[in-house]
Amino acid sequence: MLTSILISVGFLLACGLILAALLVLAEKKILNYGTCHIHINNGKKTLDVEGGSSLLNSLAEQNIFIPSACGGRGTCAYCKLKVNEGGGSISPVEEPYLSPEERQEHVRLSCQVKVRRDLSIEIPDDLFSVRRFHAKVARKRALTHDIVELRLALVEPTTIEFEAGQYIQLESAEYKGHEAVMRGYSISSVPSDKTHLELIIRLVPDGICSTWVVQHLKEGANITLSGPYGHFHLSDTTAPIICIAGGSGMAPIWSILRDMKEKGLNRPATYFFGALTQRDLFFLDEFKQLAKECPWFTFVPALSKEPADSSWQGERGLITEVVDRHFPDTSQHEAYLCGSPGMIDAAIAVLKKNGMPEANIFYDKF
Ligand SMILES: Cc1cc2nc3c(=O)[nH]c(=O)nc-3n(C[C@H](O)[C@H](O)[C@H](O)COP(=O)(O)OP(=O)(O)OC[C@H]3O[C@@H](n4cnc5c(N)ncnc54)[C@H](O)[C@@H]3O)c2cc1C
Ligand code: FES
């Protein structure tokens, strides 16, 4: 009896799988959408593309790169675009990422919109300057037990223009059965260094791209990336700034602070660098040197899990507690935060509690 139930269930499962495979095949091979026209920004530009791919990929094939930190899996919501006509209905994957206002404005996840007919879409102007780059790993060095720094020499094109705080998307290679993926990494080098890019990358346990970078990528290897992306950069006000970032979240802050120095911006700036223990700290000497050279800059490293009897002389506690102690009044400041969603949400709560208007808080959640 049990055997025949198992055989029936197995048979039904197999039928389901075969049907799904046939549908995918039919979509790819049998359904021919032909050439579709993508009208961009009220017809300012029109692309002719083969129908059948996602809007994200169709645009990338035409060298228009939309941010896609999850590589098209529908989990990052970075690939939002306005699709005014031809996008079909919102898919269940998109539902959780689109607010009622965005739905009204025809915002969609471009990785989930299939090009099946002519489309009318809107693309922000800054994305037209995003390029795909071939680069070589000029240097790879360990900064801590789980963080590496990459220095990439740009090969083609040979130079890049970006603003301090922006990020690029790295394309990993296939390895050990993992597919190639794209992930966002903030640029830690300064914009004046146009021929190289530096990245600070933390190993995420079981993470596809970070494991590839930290454990498999070698100096001298060829690598592909696109960028620059993002709107996380210094505002053009004169407000004093508070930066909060731990681990690899330091990357854009390191770029922004050195860019300020190069440009002679003397805005008071304090950087709170949160880490668990001393073995998670890096660039201490570099930041101390920056503080020595720039009277407007204060560096505050803080450890949350350092043993009480250790040699550590600096701040202790959660980085948000340390910020709270240093800045009981944040009403005149701006804040630049980078790191995990949990850390950023906690930091925003403290900054707002101490008087900072929400409009003065800028962040990139990793
Ligand atoms: C704008 C931006 C800037 C960033 N800058 C930096 C930076 O400067 N430095 C940096 O280190 N990172 C940065 N990140 C984070 C980075 O993009 C990656 O998210 C990070 O490296 C993890 O990618 P991964 O491919 O290694 O992990 P993924 O493969 O994406 O996995 C992430 C986690 O999800 C889990 N997971 C994966 N698949 C599954 C599954 N099927 N079921 C259950 N769990 C699963 C993994 O175990 C892992 O814990 C940035 C992100 C953004 C959006
Ligand atoms: S690329 Fe991440 S949700 Fe579309």
Short mmCIF file of C-alpha atoms and ligand atoms in Angstrom, two decimals:
data_model
loop_
_atom_site.label_atom_id
_atom_site.label_comp_id
_atom_site.label_asym_id
_atom_site.label_seq_id
_atom_site.Cartn_x
_atom_site.Cartn_y
_atom_site.Cartn_z
CA MET A 1 0.00 0.00 0.00
CA LEU A 2 2.74 2.46 1.13
CA THR A 3 4.84 1.49 -1.89
CA SER A 4 2.04 2.26 -4.35
CA ILE A 5 1.39 5.65 -2.64
CA LEU A 6 5.11 6.49 -2.90
CA ILE A 7 5.17 5.41 -6.57
CA SER A 8 2.11 7.59 -7.31
CA VAL A 9 3.61 10.62 -5.53
CA GLY A 10 6.92 10.08 -7.35
CA PHE A 11 5.09 9.77 -10.67
CA LEU A 12 3.15 13.00 -10.07
CA LEU A 13 6.33 14.84 -9.04
CA ALA A 14 8.15 13.61 -12.15
CA CYS A 15 5.21 14.72 -14.34
CA GLY A 16 5.28 18.15 -12.68
CA LEU A 17 9.01 18.52 -13.26
CA ILE A 18 8.74 17.43 -16.91
CA LEU A 19 5.86 19.88 -17.44
CA ALA A 20 7.84 22.73 -15.87
CA ALA A 21 10.88 21.90 -18.02
CA LEU A 22 8.68 21.79 -21.14
CA LEU A 23 7.18 25.18 -20.27
CA VAL A 24 10.66 26.71 -19.89
CA LEU A 25 11.71 25.12 -23.19
CA ALA A 26 8.56 26.35 -24.89
CA GLU A 27 9.17 29.85 -23.54
CA LYS A 28 12.73 29.79 -24.86
CA LYS A 29 12.45 27.91 -28.13
CA ILE A 30 8.88 27.79 -29.33
CA LEU A 31 7.54 31.17 -28.25
CA ASN A 32 9.22 33.65 -30.50
CA TYR A 33 8.55 37.20 -29.43
CA GLY A 34 10.60 38.54 -32.34
CA THR A 35 12.15 41.98 -32.18
CA CYS A 36 10.71 44.23 -29.48
CA HIS A 37 11.22 47.97 -29.19
CA ILE A 38 12.16 49.46 -25.83
CA HIS A 39 11.32 53.17 -25.81
CA ILE A 40 13.36 54.97 -23.15
CA ASN A 41 12.56 58.31 -21.48
CA ASN A 42 9.66 59.35 -23.70
CA GLY A 43 11.28 58.10 -26.88
CA LYS A 44 14.62 59.90 -26.38
CA LYS A 45 16.22 56.55 -27.16
CA THR A 46 14.80 53.36 -28.66
CA LEU A 47 16.41 49.92 -28.51
CA ASP A 48 15.58 46.97 -30.75
CA VAL A 49 16.01 43.74 -28.76
CA GLU A 50 15.15 40.07 -29.19
CA GLY A 51 12.14 39.36 -26.98
CA GLY A 52 12.20 36.63 -24.34
CA SER A 53 14.83 37.88 -21.85
CA SER A 54 14.34 39.94 -18.72
CA LEU A 55 14.32 43.71 -19.13
CA LEU A 56 17.44 43.86 -16.92
CA ASN A 57 19.39 41.49 -19.19
CA SER A 58 18.05 43.00 -22.42
CA LEU A 59 19.31 46.41 -21.30
CA ALA A 60 22.69 44.99 -20.20
CA GLU A 61 23.12 43.43 -23.66
CA GLN A 62 22.74 46.96 -25.03
CA ASN A 63 25.35 48.27 -22.53
CA ILE A 64 22.80 49.91 -20.23
CA PHE A 65 23.57 48.59 -16.75
CA ILE A 66 20.89 48.76 -14.07
CA PRO A 67 21.98 48.09 -10.45
CA SER A 68 21.36 44.44 -9.57
CA ALA A 69 23.06 43.50 -6.32
CA CYS A 70 21.38 40.06 -6.25
CA GLY A 71 22.17 39.30 -9.88
CA GLY A 72 18.52 39.15 -10.98
CA ARG A 73 17.18 36.82 -8.28
CA GLY A 74 14.46 39.28 -7.27
CA THR A 75 15.78 39.72 -3.74
CA CYS A 76 17.66 43.04 -3.65
CA ALA A 77 15.13 45.46 -5.22
CA TYR A 78 18.04 47.50 -6.61
CA CYS A 79 16.84 47.08 -10.21
CA LYS A 80 13.68 49.19 -9.96
CA LEU A 81 12.65 51.08 -13.10
CA LYS A 82 9.46 52.75 -14.26
CA VAL A 83 7.78 50.58 -16.89
CA ASN A 84 4.99 52.75 -18.24
CA GLU A 85 3.75 50.39 -20.96
CA GLY A 86 4.13 46.76 -21.92
CA GLY A 87 5.41 45.35 -18.61
CA GLY A 88 2.47 43.03 -17.94
CA SER A 89 1.23 42.42 -14.42
CA ILE A 90 3.31 42.54 -11.24
CA SER A 91 4.70 39.08 -10.38
CA PRO A 92 4.49 37.53 -6.89
CA VAL A 93 8.30 37.93 -6.59
CA GLU A 94 7.93 41.70 -7.00
CA GLU A 95 4.95 42.14 -4.64
CA PRO A 96 6.88 42.56 -1.35
CA TYR A 97 9.26 45.16 -2.82
CA LEU A 98 6.78 47.62 -4.33
CA SER A 99 4.98 50.21 -2.19
CA PRO A 100 1.46 51.38 -3.16
CA GLU A 101 2.99 54.67 -4.40
CA GLU A 102 5.54 52.80 -6.54
CA ARG A 103 2.80 50.63 -8.07
CA GLN A 104 0.89 53.76 -9.02
CA GLU A 105 4.05 55.14 -10.61
CA HIS A 106 4.49 51.89 -12.62
CA VAL A 107 7.73 51.01 -10.82
CA ARG A 108 8.85 47.40 -11.41
CA LEU A 109 11.79 45.12 -10.68
CA SER A 110 13.44 45.09 -14.10
CA CYS A 111 14.89 41.62 -13.48
CA GLN A 112 11.34 40.23 -13.19
CA VAL A 113 9.84 42.01 -16.23
CA LYS A 114 10.06 39.89 -19.35
CA VAL A 115 10.40 41.60 -22.72
CA ARG A 116 7.50 40.09 -24.67
CA ARG A 117 6.26 43.14 -26.54
CA ASP A 118 7.20 46.79 -27.04
CA LEU A 119 7.94 48.59 -23.78
CA SER A 120 8.01 52.18 -22.69
CA ILE A 121 10.36 52.71 -19.73
CA GLU A 122 12.17 55.42 -17.77
CA ILE A 123 15.86 55.22 -16.83
CA PRO A 124 17.56 57.78 -14.55
CA ASP A 125 20.17 59.75 -16.52
CA ASP A 126 23.08 58.77 -14.25
CA LEU A 127 22.73 55.10 -15.26
CA PHE A 128 23.71 55.92 -18.84
CA SER A 129 27.26 56.60 -17.61
CA VAL A 130 27.62 53.13 -16.08
CA ARG A 131 30.20 51.05 -18.00
CA ARG A 132 31.39 47.46 -18.02
CA PHE A 133 35.10 47.14 -17.18
CA HIS A 134 37.69 44.41 -17.64
CA ALA A 135 40.30 44.55 -14.89
CA LYS A 136 43.19 42.60 -13.41
CA VAL A 137 43.75 41.84 -9.73
CA ALA A 138 46.88 43.91 -9.11
CA ARG A 139 46.99 43.14 -5.37
CA LYS A 140 45.06 41.05 -2.89
CA ARG A 141 45.86 41.25 0.82
CA ALA A 142 44.23 40.08 4.02
CA LEU A 143 43.11 42.90 6.32
CA THR A 144 41.66 40.64 9.04
CA HIS A 145 40.84 36.93 9.45
CA ASP A 146 37.75 37.35 7.21
CA ILE A 147 38.29 40.57 5.24
CA VAL A 148 40.46 41.11 2.16
CA GLU A 149 41.35 44.17 0.16
CA LEU A 150 41.48 43.95 -3.64
CA ARG A 151 43.34 46.44 -5.80
CA LEU A 152 42.12 46.18 -9.39
CA ALA A 153 43.96 47.66 -12.37
CA LEU A 154 41.48 48.71 -15.06
CA VAL A 155 42.33 47.16 -18.43
CA GLU A 156 39.44 48.14 -20.73
CA PRO A 157 38.33 50.92 -20.41
CA THR A 158 41.48 52.05 -18.59
CA THR A 159 39.93 54.79 -16.45
CA ILE A 160 36.77 55.34 -14.40
CA GLU A 161 34.98 58.45 -13.09
CA PHE A 162 33.06 58.04 -9.84
CA GLU A 163 32.04 59.86 -6.68
CA ALA A 164 33.46 58.80 -3.31
CA GLY A 165 30.84 56.53 -1.70
CA GLN A 166 29.63 54.84 -4.90
CA TYR A 167 29.86 51.11 -5.59
CA ILE A 168 30.58 48.72 -8.45
CA GLN A 169 29.15 45.31 -9.28
CA LEU A 170 31.65 42.49 -9.45
CA GLU A 171 31.00 39.43 -11.59
CA SER A 172 32.26 36.21 -10.01
CA ALA A 173 33.36 33.23 -12.10
CA GLU A 174 31.77 29.77 -11.86
CA TYR A 175 33.47 27.59 -9.23
CA LYS A 176 32.74 24.37 -7.37
CA GLY A 177 29.25 24.05 -8.88
CA HIS A 178 28.31 27.66 -8.12
CA GLU A 179 26.91 29.79 -10.93
CA ALA A 180 28.55 33.10 -11.83
CA VAL A 181 26.86 35.93 -9.89
CA MET A 182 27.00 39.71 -9.61
CA ARG A 183 27.33 41.48 -6.26
CA GLY A 184 27.73 45.12 -5.25
CA TYR A 185 30.95 46.30 -3.52
CA SER A 186 31.66 49.85 -2.41
CA ILE A 187 34.77 51.49 -3.79
CA SER A 188 37.29 52.21 -1.03
CA SER A 189 39.84 54.04 -3.19
CA VAL A 190 39.64 57.74 -4.05
CA PRO A 191 38.13 59.15 -7.27
CA SER A 192 41.45 60.83 -8.15
CA ASP A 193 42.94 57.34 -8.68
CA LYS A 194 41.18 56.79 -12.00
CA THR A 195 43.16 53.78 -13.24
CA HIS A 196 42.59 51.51 -10.22
CA LEU A 197 39.75 50.51 -7.92
CA GLU A 198 40.12 49.21 -4.39
CA LEU A 199 37.49 47.10 -2.63
CA ILE A 200 37.20 45.79 0.94
CA ILE A 201 35.38 42.46 0.94
CA ARG A 202 34.24 40.38 3.90
CA LEU A 203 33.81 36.62 3.66
CA VAL A 204 30.11 35.79 4.14
CA PRO A 205 29.80 32.15 5.29
CA ASP A 206 28.44 30.14 2.32
CA GLY A 207 28.19 33.35 0.27
CA ILE A 208 28.88 32.69 -3.41
CA CYS A 209 30.72 35.84 -4.48
CA SER A 210 32.56 36.69 -1.26
CA THR A 211 33.85 33.09 -0.94
CA TRP A 212 35.05 33.25 -4.53
CA VAL A 213 36.88 36.52 -3.85
CA VAL A 214 38.36 35.59 -0.49
CA GLN A 215 39.24 31.94 -1.13
CA HIS A 216 39.64 31.48 -4.91
CA LEU A 217 40.53 34.75 -6.65
CA LYS A 218 44.28 35.14 -7.23
CA GLU A 219 46.53 38.11 -7.94
CA GLY A 220 46.92 38.51 -11.71
CA ALA A 221 43.44 37.09 -12.46
CA ASN A 222 41.14 38.81 -14.93
CA ILE A 223 37.88 40.13 -13.54
CA THR A 224 34.78 41.88 -14.91
CA LEU A 225 32.76 44.59 -13.20
CA SER A 226 30.32 47.37 -13.98
CA GLY A 227 29.78 50.75 -12.41
CA PRO A 228 29.74 53.23 -10.88
CA TYR A 229 26.38 52.94 -9.13
CA GLY A 230 24.60 54.52 -6.21
CA HIS A 231 23.71 57.80 -4.58
CA PHE A 232 25.62 57.33 -1.32
CA HIS A 233 28.02 60.27 -1.41
CA LEU A 234 28.84 63.41 0.55
CA SER A 235 26.17 66.12 0.32
CA ASP A 236 27.31 69.61 -0.66
CA THR A 237 26.31 71.26 2.64
CA THR A 238 28.75 72.37 5.33
CA ALA A 239 27.12 70.41 8.19
CA PRO A 240 29.50 68.46 10.45
CA ILE A 241 29.32 64.75 9.72
CA ILE A 242 29.08 61.56 11.74
CA CYS A 243 30.17 58.36 9.95
CA ILE A 244 29.28 54.96 11.39
CA ALA A 245 30.49 51.73 9.79
CA GLY A 246 31.93 48.42 10.89
CA GLY A 247 33.89 45.73 9.03
CA SER A 248 33.81 46.04 5.25
CA GLY A 249 31.25 48.85 5.67
CA MET A 250 34.32 51.03 6.13
CA ALA A 251 34.98 50.96 2.36
CA PRO A 252 32.93 53.98 1.19
CA ILE A 253 33.75 55.96 4.36
CA TRP A 254 37.50 55.47 3.74
CA SER A 255 36.98 56.82 0.22
CA ILE A 256 34.80 59.77 1.31
CA LEU A 257 37.16 60.93 4.10
CA ARG A 258 40.30 60.81 1.94
CA ASP A 259 38.42 62.53 -0.89
CA MET A 260 37.50 65.31 1.58
CA LYS A 261 41.17 65.68 2.48
CA GLU A 262 42.24 65.85 -1.17
CA LYS A 263 39.59 68.47 -1.92
CA GLY A 264 40.45 70.54 1.15
CA LEU A 265 36.95 70.25 2.64
CA ASN A 266 37.31 71.11 6.30
CA ARG A 267 33.91 69.89 7.50
CA PRO A 268 34.18 68.45 11.00
CA ALA A 269 33.91 64.66 10.66
CA THR A 270 33.88 61.86 13.23
CA TYR A 271 34.17 58.23 12.17
CA PHE A 272 32.87 55.55 14.56
CA PHE A 273 34.41 52.23 13.53
CA GLY A 274 32.60 49.32 15.20
CA ALA A 275 34.15 45.87 15.57
CA LEU A 276 33.76 42.84 17.82
CA THR A 277 37.32 42.36 19.06
CA GLN A 278 40.83 43.59 18.29
CA ARG A 279 41.28 40.89 15.65
CA ASP A 280 38.46 42.52 13.63
CA LEU A 281 40.18 45.91 13.46
CA PHE A 282 42.15 47.15 10.45
CA PHE A 283 43.49 50.42 9.01
CA LEU A 284 43.95 51.81 12.57
CA ASP A 285 47.32 53.37 11.69
CA GLU A 286 45.93 54.82 8.46
CA PHE A 287 42.99 56.50 10.25
CA LYS A 288 45.21 57.77 13.07
CA GLN A 289 47.51 59.28 10.44
CA LEU A 290 44.52 60.93 8.73
CA ALA A 291 43.43 62.39 12.08
CA LYS A 292 46.98 63.73 12.61
CA GLU A 293 47.02 65.39 9.19
CA CYS A 294 43.42 66.70 9.30
CA PRO A 295 42.42 68.61 12.45
CA TRP A 296 38.77 68.42 11.33
CA PHE A 297 38.77 64.59 11.60
CA THR A 298 38.23 62.44 14.72
CA PHE A 299 38.57 58.65 14.72
CA VAL A 300 36.69 56.53 17.29
CA PRO A 301 37.19 52.76 17.04
CA ALA A 302 34.99 50.78 19.46
CA LEU A 303 34.86 47.11 20.41
CA SER A 304 31.68 45.35 21.53
CA LYS A 305 33.01 41.90 22.50
CA GLU A 306 36.59 42.54 23.61
CA PRO A 307 37.47 40.62 26.82
CA ALA A 308 37.30 43.02 29.80
CA ASP A 309 40.88 42.21 30.90
CA SER A 310 42.50 42.81 27.48
CA SER A 311 45.01 45.54 26.60
CA TRP A 312 42.40 47.56 24.62
CA GLN A 313 42.44 51.21 25.74
CA GLY A 314 39.75 52.53 23.37
CA GLU A 315 35.96 52.69 23.51
CA ARG A 316 33.92 49.63 24.44
CA GLY A 317 30.28 48.75 23.78
CA LEU A 318 27.93 48.64 20.83
CA ILE A 319 28.83 51.29 18.29
CA THR A 320 25.37 52.85 18.70
CA GLU A 321 25.94 53.24 22.47
CA VAL A 322 29.28 54.91 21.80
CA VAL A 323 27.70 57.34 19.30
CA ASP A 324 24.98 58.09 21.86
CA ARG A 325 27.62 58.96 24.47
CA HIS A 326 29.66 61.17 22.11
CA PHE A 327 26.76 62.98 20.43
CA PRO A 328 23.80 63.58 22.78
CA ASP A 329 22.73 66.36 20.36
CA THR A 330 22.84 65.48 16.65
CA SER A 331 20.40 68.12 15.44
CA GLN A 332 22.99 70.06 13.39
CA HIS A 333 24.84 67.04 11.94
CA GLU A 334 24.60 64.78 8.90
CA ALA A 335 25.21 61.04 9.18
CA TYR A 336 26.74 58.54 6.74
CA LEU A 337 26.13 54.92 7.69
CA CYS A 338 27.28 51.71 6.07
CA GLY A 339 26.85 48.11 7.13
CA SER A 340 24.26 45.49 8.04
CA PRO A 341 20.55 46.45 8.04
CA GLY A 342 20.39 45.74 11.80
CA MET A 343 23.28 48.07 12.63
CA ILE A 344 21.95 50.81 10.36
CA ASP A 345 18.42 50.65 11.79
CA ALA A 346 19.82 50.84 15.34
CA ALA A 347 22.08 53.77 14.41
CA ILE A 348 19.21 55.66 12.76
CA ALA A 349 17.12 55.21 15.92
CA VAL A 350 19.88 56.73 18.11
CA LEU A 351 20.62 59.60 15.74
CA LYS A 352 16.93 60.51 15.48
CA LYS A 353 16.44 60.20 19.24
CA ASN A 354 19.24 62.76 19.66
CA GLY A 355 17.62 65.22 17.28
CA MET A 356 18.91 64.42 13.79
CA PRO A 357 16.32 65.02 11.05
CA GLU A 358 15.77 61.87 8.96
CA ALA A 359 16.63 63.83 5.81
CA ASN A 360 20.20 64.26 7.15
CA ILE A 361 20.82 60.51 7.38
CA PHE A 362 22.38 58.75 4.38
CA TYR A 363 23.14 55.04 4.27
CA ASP A 364 23.99 51.96 2.22
CA LYS A 365 22.66 48.72 3.71
CA PHE A 366 24.81 45.67 2.86
C1 LIG B 1 25.38 48.84 -2.37
C2 LIG B 1 26.10 47.67 -1.75
C3 LIG B 1 27.43 47.80 -1.42
C4 LIG B 1 28.10 46.73 -0.83
N1 LIG B 1 29.41 46.88 -0.50
C5 LIG B 1 30.07 45.87 0.09
C6 LIG B 1 31.44 46.02 0.46
O1 LIG B 1 32.07 47.07 0.26
N2 LIG B 1 32.05 44.96 1.05
C7 LIG B 1 31.39 43.78 1.30
O2 LIG B 1 32.01 42.85 1.84
N3 LIG B 1 30.09 43.62 0.95
C8 LIG B 1 29.43 44.63 0.34
N4 LIG B 1 28.12 44.46 -0.03
C9 LIG B 1 27.49 43.13 0.14
C10 LIG B 1 27.76 42.26 -1.10
O3 LIG B 1 27.11 42.81 -2.22
C11 LIG B 1 27.23 40.83 -0.98
O4 LIG B 1 25.88 40.88 -0.59
C12 LIG B 1 28.00 39.99 0.02
O5 LIG B 1 29.37 39.91 -0.35
C13 LIG B 1 27.42 38.56 0.05
O6 LIG B 1 27.42 38.06 -1.25
P1 LIG B 1 27.72 36.52 -1.51
O7 LIG B 1 27.53 36.26 -2.96
O8 LIG B 1 29.02 36.14 -0.92
O9 LIG B 1 26.61 35.83 -0.65
P2 LIG B 1 25.21 35.18 -1.18
O10 LIG B 1 25.50 34.00 -2.02
O11 LIG B 1 24.42 36.25 -1.78
O12 LIG B 1 24.64 34.72 0.18
C14 LIG B 1 24.40 35.65 1.24
C15 LIG B 1 23.89 34.89 2.44
O13 LIG B 1 22.68 34.27 2.11
C16 LIG B 1 22.81 32.91 2.37
N5 LIG B 1 22.15 32.20 1.25
C17 LIG B 1 22.48 32.25 -0.04
N6 LIG B 1 21.64 31.49 -0.76
C18 LIG B 1 20.76 30.96 0.13
C19 LIG B 1 19.65 30.09 0.02
N7 LIG B 1 19.26 29.60 -1.16
N8 LIG B 1 18.97 29.77 1.14
C20 LIG B 1 19.36 30.26 2.33
N9 LIG B 1 20.41 31.09 2.50
C21 LIG B 1 21.08 31.42 1.41
C22 LIG B 1 24.27 32.56 2.38
O14 LIG B 1 24.54 31.48 3.22
C23 LIG B 1 24.83 33.80 2.93
O15 LIG B 1 24.80 33.76 4.32
C24 LIG B 1 27.44 45.52 -0.60
C25 LIG B 1 26.09 45.39 -0.96
C26 LIG B 1 25.43 46.44 -1.52
C27 LIG B 1 23.99 46.26 -1.87
S1 FES B 2 18.34 42.45 -9.56
FE1 FES B 2 17.95 42.16 -7.46
S2 FES B 2 15.80 42.35 -7.37
FE2 FES B 2 16.22 42.61 -9.45
#
